[in-house]
Amino acid sequence: MPPRAARRSLLAHAIARNIGLVLVIFLLVFSIFLYGLIYGLTEGRLPGGFELTSTVNNTMPLVLAAMAQTLVVLTRGLDLSVGGVVDLANALGAISLGATPARMALASAFILLAGAGLGLVNGILVAYGRLQPILVTLATLSIYQGLAIRILPQPGGAVPEGYTALLTNPSVPAALLYVVLLGLFWTAFRRSQAGIAIIAIGNDEGAAAANGINPLRAKLLAYTLSGFFAAAAGLFLVATATAGDATTGNGYTLTSIVAVVLGGVSLFGGRGSAIGAMLGAFVTTMIVNILFFAHIDPLYQSFYEGAFLVIAVVLAEGLGRFVRKRR
Amino acid sequence: MSAAPSLEAITASKAYGGVQALDNASFSALPGEVHALVGENGAGKSTLIKVLGGRVRPDSGTIRIDGAKVVHGGPNDAHLLGCWTVFQELTLLPWMSVAENLLLRREPRNALGLTSPRRLVAAAGRVLEKFGITEIDPRALIEDLPLAARQVIEIVRALSHEPRILLLDEPTSALMERETAWLFAQIRRLRATGTTIVFTSHRWHEVETIADRITVFRGGRDVGSFTTLAEEEAVTLMTGQRVETFYPPLPAAPSARADAMLSVADLAGGRLAGVSFTLHQGEILGVGGLAGHGHRELFLMLFGAERPHAGRILLRGREVRLRSPRGAIRNGIALVPEDRKTEGLLLPLSVRDNLTLAVLDRLSRFGVIGRAAERAQAARLMARLAVRAPNAAIPVGTLSGGNQQKVLLGRWLLADCPILLFYDVTRGVDVATKHEIYELMMELARSGSAILFYSSDALELAHLAHRVLVLREGRIAAELPALDLTAEQIVAAAMRERLAA
Amino acid sequence: MRGAGSLDETWRRALYAFAAAVLLFALGAVVRPGFVRPDSILAVLTVAVFVGLVAAGQTFVILIGGIDLSVPWVLNAAAILLATSSGGSDARAFSALLLTLGMGAAVGAVNGLGIAFLGVPAVVMTLAMNGIMEGLTLGLSGGMTCASCASYAPPAIQALAHGVFLFLPTALWLWLAVIAIVSFILGATVFGRATYAIGTNLRASELAGLRVRATIIGLYALSGLAAALAGIMLVGFGGQASLGMGEPFLFQSIAAVVIGGASILGGRGHYLGSVAGAICLVALISVLLAMNMAEYGRSIIYGVIILVLLLLYGRESRES
């Protein structure tokens, strides 16, 4: 049994360990509050079910991209090809999703597998090629984007209504269910052998190997899953847009990094939770919403987003240091 | 010696780049035997342990366990044969908890194969309890633990696998007496059950205390195995030469009227809870005590690398605020830090670059480095300290531990700092270099430098310091004069509180 | 670690990059015989100047294990600032030049401040700065609708980008000067030595008494300065500024530095390597264009070639 002094600091332990998560929850609550306030002032009523549904729907691609990015960042890598995989899945979705449910399911499964395969390529290059992740994915980003444009040179294609309704129904917050499922997936994954191995190699690859963990296998898995989730993001994107575009996914490389950072996942690997990163994705969307309803000149949008990112990270850093000192 | 060896290495070789770390080395240990591996740094002890434990594959040679030839594909293969290792550079995962580390890859799992934090902590608590560790919280992150506690966790993890063969690489270098005693009790218990234990240590009294047999390594080879061996003989074997008097004579203590170089008043911050003392010109002031009682903070604060919460620092009677190491150096203070590989040297850079790093401003004009002056200065220092390196342009990381430490000392000699902070300056340094460092310290003290000297080796303090301050719980627990000072007195002062409790 | 020393290794990698560039020109000659005529080689090299200038800044920050993702919009802002503040007149060209370079250095210094003093990871700080500069550029120029936004670069600047001096384009002369200056800074000064030291081990550099924070800020300021210079040259080359003109330079500049043999983890690399990397990239694009390759094909082959080069000599040494 731990001695008394240690037990009293249980809460401090929990907070210190999950400081990133605590902060992103705080940020999310604060941004929702601000959003509600500004929305109320400008629209004369509080945001309701429609706003909730559309917010969640619009954020889903980023939520999935953030999940994809988290898995790689936890291994101490960075996946710049996320945007390329999103593009590719987007393009494939636009040309292959047919009218029948069976065709849609088949095409979706194929696209998800293709995404996993692209992730695996990254993983093989990083693990067996002994190349820096940021460089590998910089190169594969270019390749994947090229492939996406080859598949869908001009925006177009058609996404069946049923597909859109299933993934991003504008009147029912079905996407909330997906978010919850992703959260459950992460919780289970974090407690599985595979999840522990990925976190362990992000902590210290050499030490993990000395403990009998196979770093190559852990990396392959992390990158493969990353490709899978990035492809899922592409499918959600094409469903929301109801038509394909092989370039709209580009932005997800950088925004997924933003979500991961806001979510308290350490860019140095081994620390953080995908749940934090998913909440970080929602914070990002809320900021865009706030700026929109505050009638900020959209030209300045990037300015505020950038400034907010720096402030949030500095705040997290300061708070983390404060909690550490207090203990 | 009737029993068959349980663990053998036969003519094992391993080279790293151009350096032959193991050179046709052979070794064997019996069941129920505590076998000490001794040798200078770079003698091949750590490499042998890594080879035996499956961490490193030998270039040639055979490993046998219980007489059967084995080829380790990785640590897992060794683990399956009941062979577990405590590595010198710990293999704990810093941002995971004690519990996660202890039970890595054997977490308690439910039907779905998933673990839960609660069960993990409970199971880890039981493991810790089993080995008599009560003061470490299984929920704590490794990163937040002092080095000694991390070492204990690394040891407990290996012990908890109930090894048939236990390899311990310098397990005591971060431990103080009490933890060492705990480890030895564990070793004795395992020995009684027939476990083979191999361990390395730089502290001779530990080897004498616990080892049944001693194998000496030199230059990547085994040079002899003994059941009894006197320290002098061991040193001779390890160095290949006879070392006459180990500790050089201490210069006369400075008189009470000698100039006060550095005074500290009520300095506090971190684990340091208020410390006052004065360091005089020509004095070697020892600092002793258990790890984690504020030594590190004290040294970092005096070097401007950490900010004190309270207290004053006076240089020659004038109060100063040290805001950065750079400021401290400008005030004539130098620090040889705890870990020369991560805090001291820039391993991939050349010996010359490392030597001149602190004096670049002096060697340059308008920010441009004077190449000729730099070469000359580096060559001078390498000659003075007898740094054994092929040339000044090779990466300092390719040198042996002792020569690396000389380069680091050379940097501060070049900087001409009269106040020298030496934090465990002989740690992980071979016997011959230790001797050279001792001589250098005496020479520096004679020429008027003031040295603040922390050592984890109480014997060293007893022989090399004019006075010794013993820190306990961030305060000075005792100030012991040099005359007839023994290591036991230092240790007793450091532990008084615990013994009373 | 090999006894031969990591510096030699790095030079060797830079040499490989030069060899790769020569090989690409040879390949170009096969595809289209006119590709290796002096004037077309000079044309390729002139285009490489822009990537090369940005890569100078990127080299500085990558040497300390950092990265500058704010390059695209610092470059873009610089191009617009030069055009608008000079109003296209030579009389105001010099002051506009100073203003623009000062802006680049200042923005870079802010990056450095955030990284060195606030502890923001370089990826996050410079990514955010890119957004900040994008927002400011778009907002202040009203989305390039402002009255002076259509201004041309002053003729003097255009001449600098297009002119010829002693048989070589002036842009190349400028690049040669930048190469000399950057190599001198990195190779012969205290600042350069500190850069390599910090990239190798920040904590040890601090404990050796180096000016770690000032150096970091200086390096990011230099990166901002380099991006601004590239923006100036680009607006001089094209005449007018446009939105999004900086985007291609982010990944290209990073790729150039890495192909040139620098370690993305810091502590190892030379600007001459990055120069070779920049020439490689631009030669590659030119060859692909000469082959009438479609955009998607260029994108794919571009990625594949980078991977091949990385696999040839960009691999991390195996843990021993």
PDB file of C-alpha atoms in Angstrom, chain C residues 37-230:
ATOM      1  CA  ARG C  37      22.910  24.080 -73.270  1.00  0.00           C
ATOM      2  CA  PRO C  38      24.599  26.715 -71.091  1.00  0.00           C
ATOM      3  CA  ASP C  39      21.623  29.075 -71.255  1.00  0.00           C
ATOM      4  CA  SER C  40      19.119  26.463 -70.215  1.00  0.00           C
ATOM      5  CA  ILE C  41      21.392  25.254 -67.398  1.00  0.00           C
ATOM      6  CA  LEU C  42      21.620  28.860 -66.240  1.00  0.00           C
ATOM      7  CA  ALA C  43      17.849  29.132 -66.466  1.00  0.00           C
ATOM      8  CA  VAL C  44      17.438  26.094 -64.211  1.00  0.00           C
ATOM      9  CA  LEU C  45      20.002  27.451 -61.777  1.00  0.00           C
ATOM     10  CA  THR C  46      18.248  30.815 -61.705  1.00  0.00           C
ATOM     11  CA  VAL C  47      14.990  29.139 -60.750  1.00  0.00           C
ATOM     12  CA  ALA C  48      16.909  27.187 -58.114  1.00  0.00           C
ATOM     13  CA  VAL C  49      17.940  30.485 -56.521  1.00  0.00           C
ATOM     14  CA  PHE C  50      14.499  30.939 -54.969  1.00  0.00           C
ATOM     15  CA  VAL C  51      14.415  27.493 -53.379  1.00  0.00           C
ATOM     16  CA  GLY C  52      18.072  27.896 -52.467  1.00  0.00           C
ATOM     17  CA  LEU C  53      17.488  31.168 -50.625  1.00  0.00           C
ATOM     18  CA  VAL C  54      14.605  29.756 -48.607  1.00  0.00           C
ATOM     19  CA  ALA C  55      16.687  26.642 -47.966  1.00  0.00           C
ATOM     20  CA  ALA C  56      19.418  28.837 -46.462  1.00  0.00           C
ATOM     21  CA  GLY C  57      17.032  29.829 -43.703  1.00  0.00           C
ATOM     22  CA  GLN C  58      15.713  26.318 -43.389  1.00  0.00           C
ATOM     23  CA  THR C  59      19.310  25.029 -43.064  1.00  0.00           C
ATOM     24  CA  PHE C  60      19.948  27.387 -40.166  1.00  0.00           C
ATOM     25  CA  VAL C  61      16.974  26.159 -38.152  1.00  0.00           C
ATOM     26  CA  ILE C  62      17.211  22.494 -39.129  1.00  0.00           C
ATOM     27  CA  LEU C  63      20.797  22.513 -37.838  1.00  0.00           C
ATOM     28  CA  ILE C  64      19.397  23.007 -34.347  1.00  0.00           C
ATOM     29  CA  GLY C  65      16.743  20.358 -34.885  1.00  0.00           C
ATOM     30  CA  GLY C  66      14.124  23.004 -35.573  1.00  0.00           C
ATOM     31  CA  ILE C  67      11.987  23.700 -38.590  1.00  0.00           C
ATOM     32  CA  ASP C  68      10.414  26.804 -40.115  1.00  0.00           C
ATOM     33  CA  LEU C  69       6.875  26.213 -41.371  1.00  0.00           C
ATOM     34  CA  SER C  70       6.183  29.946 -41.551  1.00  0.00           C
ATOM     35  CA  VAL C  71       8.187  30.258 -44.764  1.00  0.00           C
ATOM     36  CA  PRO C  72       5.237  30.367 -47.240  1.00  0.00           C
ATOM     37  CA  TRP C  73       3.492  33.390 -45.832  1.00  0.00           C
ATOM     38  CA  VAL C  74       6.587  35.247 -44.681  1.00  0.00           C
ATOM     39  CA  LEU C  75       7.750  34.970 -48.279  1.00  0.00           C
ATOM     40  CA  ASN C  76       4.356  35.979 -49.608  1.00  0.00           C
ATOM     41  CA  ALA C  77       4.035  38.894 -47.203  1.00  0.00           C
ATOM     42  CA  ALA C  78       7.519  40.052 -48.164  1.00  0.00           C
ATOM     43  CA  ALA C  79       6.676  39.993 -51.851  1.00  0.00           C
ATOM     44  CA  ILE C  80       3.508  42.014 -51.298  1.00  0.00           C
ATOM     45  CA  LEU C  81       5.156  44.390 -48.842  1.00  0.00           C
ATOM     46  CA  LEU C  82       7.947  45.161 -51.292  1.00  0.00           C
ATOM     47  CA  ALA C  83       5.556  45.877 -54.123  1.00  0.00           C
ATOM     48  CA  THR C  84       3.122  47.952 -52.085  1.00  0.00           C
ATOM     49  CA  SER C  85       5.650  49.934 -50.061  1.00  0.00           C
ATOM     50  CA  SER C  86       7.747  50.845 -53.068  1.00  0.00           C
ATOM     51  CA  GLY C  87       4.754  51.564 -55.231  1.00  0.00           C
ATOM     52  CA  GLY C  88       6.835  50.335 -58.135  1.00  0.00           C
ATOM     53  CA  SER C  89       9.202  53.272 -58.033  1.00  0.00           C
ATOM     54  CA  ASP C  90      12.973  52.978 -57.896  1.00  0.00           C
ATOM     55  CA  ALA C  91      13.131  56.000 -55.619  1.00  0.00           C
ATOM     56  CA  ARG C  92      11.511  54.054 -52.822  1.00  0.00           C
ATOM     57  CA  ALA C  93      13.063  50.723 -53.748  1.00  0.00           C
ATOM     58  CA  PHE C  94      15.859  50.836 -51.200  1.00  0.00           C
ATOM     59  CA  SER C  95      13.712  51.798 -48.241  1.00  0.00           C
ATOM     60  CA  ALA C  96      11.150  49.191 -49.309  1.00  0.00           C
ATOM     61  CA  LEU C  97      13.931  46.618 -49.475  1.00  0.00           C
ATOM     62  CA  LEU C  98      15.101  47.424 -45.955  1.00  0.00           C
ATOM     63  CA  LEU C  99      11.549  47.447 -44.639  1.00  0.00           C
ATOM     64  CA  THR C 100      10.798  44.079 -46.197  1.00  0.00           C
ATOM     65  CA  LEU C 101      13.994  42.408 -45.004  1.00  0.00           C
ATOM     66  CA  GLY C 102      13.414  43.907 -41.560  1.00  0.00           C
ATOM     67  CA  MET C 103       9.891  42.484 -41.523  1.00  0.00           C
ATOM     68  CA  GLY C 104      11.182  39.022 -42.385  1.00  0.00           C
ATOM     69  CA  ALA C 105      13.870  39.118 -39.727  1.00  0.00           C
ATOM     70  CA  ALA C 106      11.444  40.458 -37.133  1.00  0.00           C
ATOM     71  CA  VAL C 107       8.845  37.774 -37.813  1.00  0.00           C
ATOM     72  CA  GLY C 108      11.572  35.147 -37.621  1.00  0.00           C
ATOM     73  CA  ALA C 109      12.817  36.618 -34.366  1.00  0.00           C
ATOM     74  CA  VAL C 110       9.300  36.349 -32.924  1.00  0.00           C
ATOM     75  CA  ASN C 111       9.345  32.673 -33.896  1.00  0.00           C
ATOM     76  CA  GLY C 112      12.642  32.334 -32.080  1.00  0.00           C
ATOM     77  CA  LEU C 113      11.322  34.146 -29.021  1.00  0.00           C
ATOM     78  CA  GLY C 114       8.345  31.818 -28.777  1.00  0.00           C
ATOM     79  CA  ILE C 115      10.560  28.760 -29.154  1.00  0.00           C
ATOM     80  CA  ALA C 116      13.417  29.867 -26.910  1.00  0.00           C
ATOM     81  CA  PHE C 117      11.540  31.664 -24.143  1.00  0.00           C
ATOM     82  CA  LEU C 118       7.991  30.308 -24.164  1.00  0.00           C
ATOM     83  CA  GLY C 119       9.000  26.728 -24.854  1.00  0.00           C
ATOM     84  CA  VAL C 120       6.620  26.311 -27.796  1.00  0.00           C
ATOM     85  CA  PRO C 121       7.719  23.435 -30.066  1.00  0.00           C
ATOM     86  CA  ALA C 122       9.160  24.762 -33.322  1.00  0.00           C
ATOM     87  CA  VAL C 123       6.573  22.928 -35.427  1.00  0.00           C
ATOM     88  CA  VAL C 124       3.733  24.590 -33.523  1.00  0.00           C
ATOM     89  CA  MET C 125       5.271  28.062 -33.257  1.00  0.00           C
ATOM     90  CA  THR C 126       6.141  28.393 -36.929  1.00  0.00           C
ATOM     91  CA  LEU C 127       2.912  26.737 -38.066  1.00  0.00           C
ATOM     92  CA  ALA C 128       0.961  29.268 -36.034  1.00  0.00           C
ATOM     93  CA  MET C 129       3.134  32.077 -37.341  1.00  0.00           C
ATOM     94  CA  ASN C 130       2.369  30.966 -40.874  1.00  0.00           C
ATOM     95  CA  GLY C 131      -1.331  31.351 -40.053  1.00  0.00           C
ATOM     96  CA  ILE C 132      -0.757  34.698 -38.401  1.00  0.00           C
ATOM     97  CA  MET C 133       1.139  36.011 -41.407  1.00  0.00           C
ATOM     98  CA  GLU C 134      -1.475  34.618 -43.779  1.00  0.00           C
ATOM     99  CA  GLY C 135      -4.247  36.337 -41.861  1.00  0.00           C
ATOM    100  CA  LEU C 136      -2.364  39.610 -41.666  1.00  0.00           C
ATOM    101  CA  THR C 137      -1.400  39.532 -45.322  1.00  0.00           C
ATOM    102  CA  LEU C 138      -4.920  38.731 -46.494  1.00  0.00           C
ATOM    103  CA  GLY C 139      -6.562  41.111 -44.072  1.00  0.00           C
ATOM    104  CA  LEU C 140      -4.298  44.101 -44.543  1.00  0.00           C
ATOM    105  CA  SER C 141      -4.298  43.767 -48.324  1.00  0.00           C
ATOM    106  CA  GLY C 142      -8.058  43.174 -48.337  1.00  0.00           C
ATOM    107  CA  GLY C 143      -7.435  39.915 -50.150  1.00  0.00           C
ATOM    108  CA  MET C 144      -5.135  41.637 -52.660  1.00  0.00           C
ATOM    109  CA  THR C 145      -7.779  44.197 -53.480  1.00  0.00           C
ATOM    110  CA  CYS C 146      -5.916  47.194 -52.060  1.00  0.00           C
ATOM    111  CA  ALA C 147      -5.047  50.068 -54.342  1.00  0.00           C
ATOM    112  CA  SER C 148      -1.317  49.500 -54.216  1.00  0.00           C
ATOM    113  CA  CYS C 149      -1.562  45.718 -54.347  1.00  0.00           C
ATOM    114  CA  ALA C 150      -1.304  45.675 -58.105  1.00  0.00           C
ATOM    115  CA  SER C 151       1.987  47.591 -57.978  1.00  0.00           C
ATOM    116  CA  TYR C 152       4.907  46.151 -59.827  1.00  0.00           C
ATOM    117  CA  ALA C 153       8.243  45.586 -58.210  1.00  0.00           C
ATOM    118  CA  PRO C 154      10.602  48.536 -58.741  1.00  0.00           C
ATOM    119  CA  PRO C 155      12.554  48.239 -61.996  1.00  0.00           C
ATOM    120  CA  ALA C 156      15.806  48.020 -60.054  1.00  0.00           C
ATOM    121  CA  ILE C 157      14.589  44.910 -58.222  1.00  0.00           C
ATOM    122  CA  GLN C 158      13.298  43.431 -61.465  1.00  0.00           C
ATOM    123  CA  ALA C 159      16.687  44.075 -62.998  1.00  0.00           C
ATOM    124  CA  LEU C 160      18.319  42.306 -60.074  1.00  0.00           C
ATOM    125  CA  ALA C 161      16.180  39.255 -60.716  1.00  0.00           C
ATOM    126  CA  HIS C 162      16.546  39.250 -64.479  1.00  0.00           C
ATOM    127  CA  GLY C 163      19.828  40.986 -65.204  1.00  0.00           C
ATOM    128  CA  VAL C 164      23.143  39.566 -66.322  1.00  0.00           C
ATOM    129  CA  PHE C 165      26.500  40.593 -64.916  1.00  0.00           C
ATOM    130  CA  LEU C 166      29.833  39.137 -66.041  1.00  0.00           C
ATOM    131  CA  PHE C 167      28.173  36.364 -68.065  1.00  0.00           C
ATOM    132  CA  LEU C 168      26.078  35.168 -65.140  1.00  0.00           C
ATOM    133  CA  PRO C 169      22.548  36.168 -64.135  1.00  0.00           C
ATOM    134  CA  THR C 170      22.661  38.650 -61.263  1.00  0.00           C
ATOM    135  CA  ALA C 171      20.378  36.371 -59.310  1.00  0.00           C
ATOM    136  CA  LEU C 172      23.114  33.749 -59.381  1.00  0.00           C
ATOM    137  CA  TRP C 173      25.687  36.267 -58.226  1.00  0.00           C
ATOM    138  CA  LEU C 174      23.420  37.091 -55.332  1.00  0.00           C
ATOM    139  CA  TRP C 175      23.089  33.408 -54.525  1.00  0.00           C
ATOM    140  CA  LEU C 176      26.862  32.929 -54.651  1.00  0.00           C
ATOM    141  CA  ALA C 177      27.223  35.786 -52.182  1.00  0.00           C
ATOM    142  CA  VAL C 178      24.602  34.217 -49.903  1.00  0.00           C
ATOM    143  CA  ILE C 179      26.389  30.857 -50.153  1.00  0.00           C
ATOM    144  CA  ALA C 180      29.664  32.470 -49.148  1.00  0.00           C
ATOM    145  CA  ILE C 181      28.120  34.381 -46.266  1.00  0.00           C
ATOM    146  CA  VAL C 182      26.101  31.469 -44.888  1.00  0.00           C
ATOM    147  CA  SER C 183      29.025  29.063 -45.154  1.00  0.00           C
ATOM    148  CA  PHE C 184      31.252  31.563 -43.415  1.00  0.00           C
ATOM    149  CA  ILE C 185      28.746  32.113 -40.602  1.00  0.00           C
ATOM    150  CA  LEU C 186      28.340  28.401 -40.028  1.00  0.00           C
ATOM    151  CA  GLY C 187      31.958  27.431 -40.468  1.00  0.00           C
ATOM    152  CA  ALA C 188      34.048  30.168 -38.968  1.00  0.00           C
ATOM    153  CA  THR C 189      32.109  32.108 -36.365  1.00  0.00           C
ATOM    154  CA  VAL C 190      31.190  31.615 -32.725  1.00  0.00           C
ATOM    155  CA  PHE C 191      27.552  31.837 -33.793  1.00  0.00           C
ATOM    156  CA  GLY C 192      28.031  28.940 -36.221  1.00  0.00           C
ATOM    157  CA  ARG C 193      29.865  26.823 -33.694  1.00  0.00           C
ATOM    158  CA  ALA C 194      27.093  27.474 -31.194  1.00  0.00           C
ATOM    159  CA  THR C 195      24.553  26.437 -33.835  1.00  0.00           C
ATOM    160  CA  TYR C 196      26.133  23.019 -34.299  1.00  0.00           C
ATOM    161  CA  ALA C 197      26.582  22.643 -30.536  1.00  0.00           C
ATOM    162  CA  ILE C 198      22.936  23.462 -29.788  1.00  0.00           C
ATOM    163  CA  GLY C 199      21.792  21.095 -32.504  1.00  0.00           C
ATOM    164  CA  THR C 200      23.877  18.356 -30.980  1.00  0.00           C
ATOM    165  CA  ASN C 201      22.816  18.863 -27.367  1.00  0.00           C
ATOM    166  CA  LEU C 202      20.988  21.928 -26.118  1.00  0.00           C
ATOM    167  CA  ARG C 203      21.435  21.284 -22.410  1.00  0.00           C
ATOM    168  CA  ALA C 204      25.160  20.624 -22.698  1.00  0.00           C
ATOM    169  CA  SER C 205      25.551  23.763 -24.815  1.00  0.00           C
ATOM    170  CA  GLU C 206      23.829  25.804 -22.146  1.00  0.00           C
ATOM    171  CA  LEU C 207      26.046  24.326 -19.433  1.00  0.00           C
ATOM    172  CA  ALA C 208      29.107  25.141 -21.539  1.00  0.00           C
ATOM    173  CA  GLY C 209      28.135  28.800 -21.340  1.00  0.00           C
ATOM    174  CA  LEU C 210      26.937  29.310 -24.900  1.00  0.00           C
ATOM    175  CA  ARG C 211      24.271  31.923 -25.633  1.00  0.00           C
ATOM    176  CA  VAL C 212      21.640  29.334 -26.418  1.00  0.00           C
ATOM    177  CA  ARG C 213      18.518  31.469 -26.496  1.00  0.00           C
ATOM    178  CA  ALA C 214      20.084  34.354 -28.370  1.00  0.00           C
ATOM    179  CA  THR C 215      21.435  31.899 -30.927  1.00  0.00           C
ATOM    180  CA  ILE C 216      18.045  30.277 -31.430  1.00  0.00           C
ATOM    181  CA  ILE C 217      16.398  33.659 -31.915  1.00  0.00           C
ATOM    182  CA  GLY C 218      19.143  34.701 -34.300  1.00  0.00           C
ATOM    183  CA  LEU C 219      18.752  31.546 -36.364  1.00  0.00           C
ATOM    184  CA  TYR C 220      15.007  31.952 -36.772  1.00  0.00           C
ATOM    185  CA  ALA C 221      15.502  35.634 -37.589  1.00  0.00           C
ATOM    186  CA  LEU C 222      17.931  34.585 -40.322  1.00  0.00           C
ATOM    187  CA  SER C 223      15.366  32.124 -41.609  1.00  0.00           C
ATOM    188  CA  GLY C 224      12.744  34.868 -41.782  1.00  0.00           C
ATOM    189  CA  LEU C 225      15.281  37.111 -43.480  1.00  0.00           C
ATOM    190  CA  ALA C 226      16.056  34.441 -46.063  1.00  0.00           C
ATOM    191  CA  ALA C 227      12.364  33.864 -46.787  1.00  0.00           C
ATOM    192  CA  ALA C 228      11.854  37.616 -47.200  1.00  0.00           C
ATOM    193  CA  LEU C 229      14.815  37.824 -49.566  1.00  0.00           C
ATOM    194  CA  ALA C 230      13.365  34.975 -51.603  1.00  0.00           C
TER     195      ALA C 230
END
